[in-house]
Coordinates of C-alpha atoms in Angstrom, one line a residue:
Chain A
X1 CA 8.3 -6.7 0.5
X2 CA 9.7 -10.2 0.5
X3 CA 13.2 -8.7 1.1
X4 CA 11.9 -6.7 4.1
X5 CA 10.2 -9.8 5.5
X6 CA 13.4 -11.9 5.4
X7 CA 15.4 -9.0 6.9
X8 CA 13.1 -8.2 9.8
X9 CA 11.0 -11.3 10.5
X10 CA 12.9 -11.9 13.7
X11 CA 11.6 -8.8 15.3
X12 CA 8.1 -8.5 13.7
X13 CA 5.2 -10.4 12.2
X14 CA 4.4 -10.0 8.5
X15 CA 1.2 -10.9 6.7
X16 CA -0.2 -10.4 3.3
X17 CA -3.9 -10.0 3.5
X18 CA -5.3 -11.3 0.2
X19 CA -8.3 -9.3 -0.8
X20 CA -10.5 -8.9 -4.0
X21 CA -8.6 -8.4 -7.3
X22 CA -7.6 -5.0 -8.3
X23 CA -7.8 -5.5 -12.1
X24 CA -9.1 -8.9 -12.8
X25 CA -9.7 -10.2 -16.3
X26 CA -13.4 -9.6 -16.0
X27 CA -13.0 -6.2 -14.3
X28 CA -13.9 -2.9 -15.9
X29 CA -10.1 -2.1 -16.1
X30 CA -8.4 -5.4 -16.5
X31 CA -4.6 -5.8 -16.4
X32 CA -3.3 -7.4 -19.6
X33 CA -1.6 -10.1 -17.6
X34 CA -4.8 -10.8 -15.7
X35 CA -6.4 -11.7 -19.0
X36 CA -3.3 -13.7 -20.0
X37 CA -3.3 -15.6 -16.8
X38 CA -7.1 -15.9 -16.7
X39 CA -7.4 -14.3 -13.2
X40 CA -11.1 -13.4 -12.7
X41 CA -12.7 -11.9 -9.6
X42 CA -13.2 -14.6 -7.1
X43 CA -16.8 -15.6 -6.4
X44 CA -16.0 -18.0 -3.6
X45 CA -13.5 -18.2 -0.7
X46 CA -11.9 -21.2 -2.3
X47 CA -11.4 -19.3 -5.6
X48 CA -9.7 -16.6 -3.6
X49 CA -7.4 -19.1 -2.0
X50 CA -6.4 -20.6 -5.4
X51 CA -5.4 -17.2 -6.8
X52 CA -3.5 -16.3 -3.6
X53 CA -1.6 -19.6 -3.7
X54 CA -0.8 -18.9 -7.4
X55 CA 0.5 -15.4 -6.5
X56 CA 2.8 -16.8 -3.8
X57 CA 4.1 -19.5 -6.0
X58 CA 4.6 -17.3 -9.1
X59 CA 6.3 -14.5 -7.2
X60 CA 8.1 -16.9 -4.9
X61 CA 6.7 -15.2 -1.8
X62 CA 7.3 -16.7 1.6
X63 CA 5.4 -14.1 3.7
X64 CA 2.5 -15.7 5.4
X65 CA -0.8 -15.0 3.7
X66 CA -4.2 -14.5 5.3
X67 CA -7.3 -14.6 3.3
X68 CA -10.0 -12.0 3.8
X69 CA -13.5 -13.4 4.0
X70 CA -15.8 -12.9 1.0
X71 CA -17.6 -10.1 2.8
X72 CA -14.3 -8.2 2.5
X73 CA -14.8 -7.0 6.1
X74 CA -11.1 -6.5 6.9
X75 CA -10.5 -4.8 3.6
X76 CA -13.4 -2.4 4.2
X77 CA -12.2 -1.4 7.7
X78 CA -8.6 -0.8 6.5
X79 CA -9.6 0.4 3.1
X80 CA -6.9 -1.9 1.8
X81 CA -8.0 -2.2 -1.8
X82 CA -6.3 -2.2 -4.3
X83 CA -3.2 -2.4 -2.1
X84 CA -2.0 -0.7 1.0
X85 CA 0.7 -1.1 3.7
X86 CA 0.2 -0.8 7.5
X87 CA 2.4 -1.5 10.5
X88 CA 0.8 -2.1 13.9
X89 CA 2.8 -1.2 16.9
X90 CA 2.9 -3.4 20.0
X91 CA 0.6 -1.0 21.8
X92 CA -2.0 -1.7 19.1
X93 CA -1.7 1.7 17.4
X94 CA -0.7 2.2 13.8
X95 CA 2.9 3.2 13.3
X96 CA 2.7 3.2 9.5
X97 CA -0.4 3.8 7.5
X98 CA 0.3 4.3 3.8
X99 CA -1.8 6.1 1.2
X100 CA -3.7 3.6 -1.0
X101 CA -1.9 1.9 -3.8
X102 CA -0.6 2.1 -6.3
X103 CA 0.6 5.6 -5.3
X104 CA 1.2 4.7 -1.7
X105 CA 2.5 1.1 -1.8
X106 CA 6.2 1.7 -2.5
X107 CA 6.3 4.7 -0.1
X108 CA 4.5 2.5 2.5
X109 CA 7.1 -0.3 2.1
X110 CA 9.8 2.3 2.5
X111 CA 8.1 3.8 5.7
X112 CA 7.7 0.3 7.2
X113 CA 11.3 -0.6 6.5
X114 CA 12.5 2.7 8.1
X115 CA 10.3 2.0 11.1
X116 CA 11.7 -1.5 11.5
X117 CA 15.3 -0.4 11.0
X118 CA 14.9 2.1 13.8
X119 CA 13.2 -0.4 16.0
X120 CA 16.1 -2.8 15.5
X121 CA 18.7 -0.2 16.1
X122 CA 17.3 1.4 19.2
X123 CA 15.2 -1.5 20.6
X124 CA 12.4 1.0 21.0
X125 CA 9.4 1.6 18.7
X126 CA 9.7 5.0 16.9
X127 CA 7.5 7.5 18.7
X128 CA 4.1 8.4 17.3
X129 CA 4.0 12.0 15.9
X130 CA 2.7 14.6 18.4
X131 CA -0.9 15.4 17.9
X132 CA -1.3 18.7 16.1
X133 CA -1.8 21.5 18.7
X134 CA -5.0 23.5 18.6
X135 CA -4.4 26.6 16.6
X136 CA -5.7 30.0 17.7
X137 CA -6.6 32.6 15.1
X138 CA -7.5 36.1 16.1
X139 CA -10.2 37.8 14.2
X140 CA -8.7 41.1 13.1
X141 CA -12.0 42.8 13.2
X142 CA -13.6 41.7 16.4
X143 CA -10.5 40.7 18.4
X144 CA -12.2 37.4 19.2
X145 CA -10.0 34.3 19.4
X146 CA -11.3 31.4 17.3
X147 CA -10.1 28.0 18.3
X148 CA -10.0 25.2 15.7
X149 CA -9.0 21.7 16.2
Chain B
X1 CA 24.0 25.1 -44.9
X2 CA 20.8 27.1 -44.5
X3 CA 18.7 23.9 -45.1
X4 CA 20.8 22.1 -42.5
X5 CA 20.0 24.8 -39.9
X6 CA 16.4 24.8 -40.8
X7 CA 16.2 21.1 -40.3
X8 CA 17.8 21.3 -36.9
X9 CA 15.4 24.1 -35.9
X10 CA 12.4 22.0 -37.0
X11 CA 13.8 19.0 -35.1
X12 CA 14.1 21.0 -31.9
X13 CA 10.6 22.5 -32.2
X14 CA 9.2 19.0 -33.0
X15 CA 10.9 17.5 -29.9
X16 CA 9.5 20.3 -27.8
X17 CA 6.0 19.8 -29.1
X18 CA 6.2 16.0 -28.5
X19 CA 7.4 16.4 -24.9
X20 CA 4.7 19.0 -24.2
X21 CA 1.9 16.9 -25.7
X22 CA 3.1 13.7 -24.1
X23 CA 4.7 14.5 -20.8
X24 CA 5.0 10.7 -20.2
X25 CA 7.9 10.7 -22.7
X26 CA 9.9 12.6 -20.1
X27 CA 11.4 10.8 -17.1
X28 CA 10.6 13.1 -14.2
X29 CA 11.6 12.0 -10.7
X30 CA 8.0 12.5 -9.5
X31 CA 6.6 10.0 -12.1
X32 CA 9.2 7.4 -11.2
X33 CA 8.4 7.8 -7.5
X34 CA 4.8 6.8 -7.9
X35 CA 5.2 4.1 -10.5
X36 CA 4.4 6.4 -13.3
X37 CA 1.0 7.1 -11.9
X38 CA 1.6 10.8 -11.5
X39 CA 0.4 12.8 -8.5
X40 CA -1.8 11.2 -5.9
X41 CA -5.4 12.3 -6.4
X42 CA -6.7 14.4 -3.5
X43 CA -9.7 12.1 -3.0
X44 CA -7.2 9.2 -2.1
X45 CA -5.2 11.3 0.3
X46 CA -8.1 11.5 2.8
X47 CA -10.2 8.5 2.0
X48 CA -11.2 7.6 5.5
X49 CA -8.5 5.0 5.9
X50 CA -6.9 4.5 9.4
X51 CA -4.1 6.9 10.1
X52 CA -0.8 6.7 12.0
X53 CA -1.6 6.8 15.7
X54 CA -5.1 5.3 15.3
X55 CA -6.0 2.2 17.3
X56 CA -5.7 -0.6 14.8
X57 CA -8.6 -3.1 14.2
X58 CA -7.1 -6.4 15.4
X59 CA -8.7 -8.9 13.1
X60 CA -8.7 -12.7 13.0
X61 CA -8.3 -14.4 9.6
X62 CA -7.4 -17.9 8.4
X63 CA -4.1 -18.6 6.7
X64 CA -3.9 -19.5 3.0
X65 CA -3.1 -23.1 4.1
X66 CA -6.3 -23.1 6.1
X67 CA -4.5 -24.8 9.0
X68 CA -4.9 -22.0 11.5
X69 CA -6.5 -18.7 12.3
X70 CA -4.2 -15.8 13.1
X71 CA -5.5 -13.4 15.7
X72 CA -3.6 -10.1 15.6
X73 CA -4.6 -9.3 19.2
X74 CA -2.2 -12.1 20.2
X75 CA 0.8 -10.0 19.2
X76 CA -0.3 -7.0 21.2
X77 CA 2.4 -6.0 23.8
X78 CA 4.7 -8.4 22.1
X79 CA 5.6 -7.9 18.4
X80 CA 4.8 -5.3 15.8
X81 CA 2.9 -6.5 12.8
X82 CA 3.4 -5.4 9.1
X83 CA 0.3 -5.9 6.9
X84 CA 0.3 -5.8 3.1
X85 CA -3.2 -5.7 1.5
X86 CA -3.2 -6.8 -2.1
X87 CA -4.0 -9.2 -4.8
X88 CA -2.4 -10.8 -7.8
X89 CA -3.7 -8.1 -10.2

């Protein structure tokens, strides 16, 4: 993530959106290191900022970080929790939309990097996939054509 | 000699049983790909999240430093934006 940011920050914007903890020390399924570091779910916006700052310092991240509000509105719209990767094209549509983490995070990073590499190479944004055509299925018994979308 | 062969046979059977009972002992490519989490559950494949081609929700949020508010709409028509949702844990 950090490596990709350093490589492509000249052609794209990058933001971490800090959301609620995935496995805080007081969570139902806490991560051992969350307990060790004493990271609990944030109760206030200020607490969220403190943990986000700690993450950036501990992991030496230089990617700009945005803090989701305590109503988790942006997280809810994007279904970002526990972690997820998106890339917004210049036309405002999503060029990359990964499956939710942890399964989708590494593939999402890979997809975003591939998108950016093509963008740098060609100077054009990779095209969006064609919408799936309507399929026609013939009912063998009646001969009727059923259309599904 | 017979005892030696018997020991080897027991060893092979034991290893087979272990790998069958604890597939995590193996190192399949599939497991490594998803951080050892195994297959993606079906419910997470179609969880209602925005998809490629969807119009993105262009939000405004404050930076960690609190010094400014970033409006994603300001990059429209200009620069693509990569977003990483996440937390420390």
